[in-house]
Amino acid sequence: PLAIGEVSGDLAAVLGFSAALGRLIVAEDTRPGAANVLLLSHSLWRSRFASDPGIVGRTVDLDGTSHTVIGVLDGTARPLDRARAWVPLRAEDQAPGFEPRGLWVLGRLAEDVEWDVARDVIAAWGERTYADDPTLEPGWSARIQPLRVSLLSEAPPLSMMLALLVAGAIVLGIACLNLAAVLLARTVRRERELGVRLALGSSRWRLVRVVLSEAALLSTMAALLGAAVAATVVQAVARRFAANLPGWMVLELDPAVLAAVTVVAVGAVLASGLLPLRRALGLDAADGVLGRIQSRASSPRLGAHDLLLGMQIALGVVLVGGCVTAVHQAARVSDFSDIGHRYEDLLSASVSLPEGRYMDTESAAELSRTLAESVRGLPSVSEAAVSRTLFLGSWGSAEGGSPVRVEDAPSSLPDRVVPRHSLAVSAGYLELFQIPILAGRTILDSDGPGGEAVAVVSESAAGALWPTLDAQATVGRRFVVEGGRQTQWFRVVGVAGDVVVNVRSESRRATPRIYAALSQTSPTLIPDNPGGDRLAVVVDRAGTLTPGDVETAVRGVDPDLALAELISVEDQLRRWIAPTVLTAGLLAALAAVTVGLLMLGVFGTLSYRGAMLRTELGIRVAFGGRPADLVWTVAARTVRVVAISLALGVGFAVAAASSVQGGGIPLGGSDAWHVVVTVALLAVLCAVGCVAPVGRAIRVDPVESLTAE
């Protein structure tokens, strides 16, 4: 399958595109009667045509029509859609129902024109142009918006990017705090050496170089390693997702972004050496005496190491709490047992229809029947049904009403009531998905062209359209769909169980739906229907089924039909929840790094305290000190720090979750049990980090410790 776009001859000039081979589409190519030509993207030329330099002039068959390749886009061009090739846009090629609102118009403002002025001029022109058009709903006009606003609608969810940005900042902060603690410990351990250097006449600038050299070396090595990891990850993601992204969304490591991130990381690492540097600059020639070091180590007051560890743990609660929230959300949306329909062992084949064909009810009904029969005849298929998307919501105008109106109602229903994600389905569709019929009957083979158009409504749709009636009383009621040039009445013959359309929502709220009889629904009822040029053939798979098998069955009905996609219904559902799962996975990876850093921080802090208290521990052991007393001597202050930090972290997590409530950003902890799980997890891991240094401390040899200094 190949995504093909239609463009006018001025698009390249507006966007500044150029051709690597041949030429671009020009205005003459869009005139009626002009030859069928094709412009290839640079990526398609490389992947499908092996960078053939003689591609220009070759003939390519598209939906049964020959097109001559006239050029290849330059590799630096960034198309705005998902198309990988383009043909000229001609009004004569459009299917019935072609209207100006079906076009995406791009333009540049003149240098002396302000945005507000252009917006008002276009709006006034649209009101004059469309005021008397009987095919449009009231309130339709022409509006403009910046191109970046349109492009951002195709970008990944903002909540996902913000969550990862905040999580990355927290991990960087924890890493820098950990590094600061390590460097501070090394500086304290070297106080005697640094004091001797000062006593022998060394300058303080030389001490600065000694202290910061390690931080500079670590920052350089970390920057190089990080750049290599980033390049590897970006390349892997690009190979996985590039084909499904619009052309302007390029997955590559931008040098400017890499440089900025490297500067931030190096600066953060160097900043980690400021506290050790301050400590070193405060030394004098008499510092480093054992007694002073021991007295500082034995002090009950919290020191710099404790504060650094506490800040790490508090930040860790926020990130790990967000990870627990995100993982729980991903697990919830990945459970399809409560979506109201069957999804196991079902395949969905998306079939693209040739333009201008099957635009009347009779031919569309015959196509759906023969398609189902052809696919049903495959050895590995036990049942098949056909569907087509019907978007019954408003056209998107703030002033316009919905195109659905129930019988005897004075006006169309408000947008919040209309079942927006509805379907025209063949007989057997509801049975295939095992959607129960609560009242009346299902769609039957006898509901064919010429008879009264019938539909089955979901339970929530029935309640929204006829709020005063129960399900049984809804059967027999009528509603009308007023879509542009078409108006069609439907009679309700049944009420079906509710299904969940938005599987990404944790609430799993049912979406009102209408299932119209496909063989009775006019294909041009809604001209701008996003699924109007495609049919979905749902297959009950009894064995192995390949795209080649389905394509053979589809081509057997009409050689001009194209199999756009063959995917299992379960994979389709998982594709819809992919952003949620991906966010949870990335946050889990960052949380794992955070947990490792926290355990390392606890381990390092206790190891440092054990080393500083080595003499004291030796004396306690020599005088018969109990192991429990030794453990408490080493770990008491750290336990207190962990407890206080976890309490502060809970406050930060709750505040963070409250500040982003409703924004879809997993940060902190949205539920009380998320916070409890986070605190318990970090407490256990901090305890694990205490085991080794505490065990080493209680096994100290008194003779060795007393003679070590």
Tab-separated table of C-alpha atoms in Angstrom, residues 3 24 30 60 81 106 120 137 182 286 303 312 334 339 409 412 446 451 470 511 645 665:
chain	number	residue	atom	x	y	z
A	3	ALA	CA	-0.117	6.851	0.384
A	24	LEU	CA	7.880	19.133	-10.045
A	30	THR	CA	-3.671	20.190	-13.189
A	60	VAL	CA	3.746	3.337	-12.780
A	81	ASP	CA	1.375	14.918	4.839
A	106	LEU	CA	-1.563	26.889	1.837
A	120	ASP	CA	-10.633	39.118	9.045
A	137	GLU	CA	-24.831	23.888	7.282
A	182	VAL	CA	30.673	11.351	45.552
A	286	ALA	CA	45.989	22.760	59.709
A	303	GLY	CA	25.622	17.242	56.901
A	312	GLN	CA	17.681	12.720	45.575
A	334	SER	CA	-4.103	-2.698	27.617
A	339	ILE	CA	-14.578	-2.880	25.780
A	409	ALA	CA	-37.810	17.150	16.628
A	412	SER	CA	-30.982	18.904	14.836
A	446	SER	CA	-32.897	-8.787	3.648
A	451	GLY	CA	-36.365	-1.053	1.196
A	470	ASP	CA	-36.424	2.645	27.331
A	511	THR	CA	-19.355	5.876	23.033
A	645	SER	CA	12.964	12.676	52.491
A	665	ILE	CA	0.964	13.983	32.359
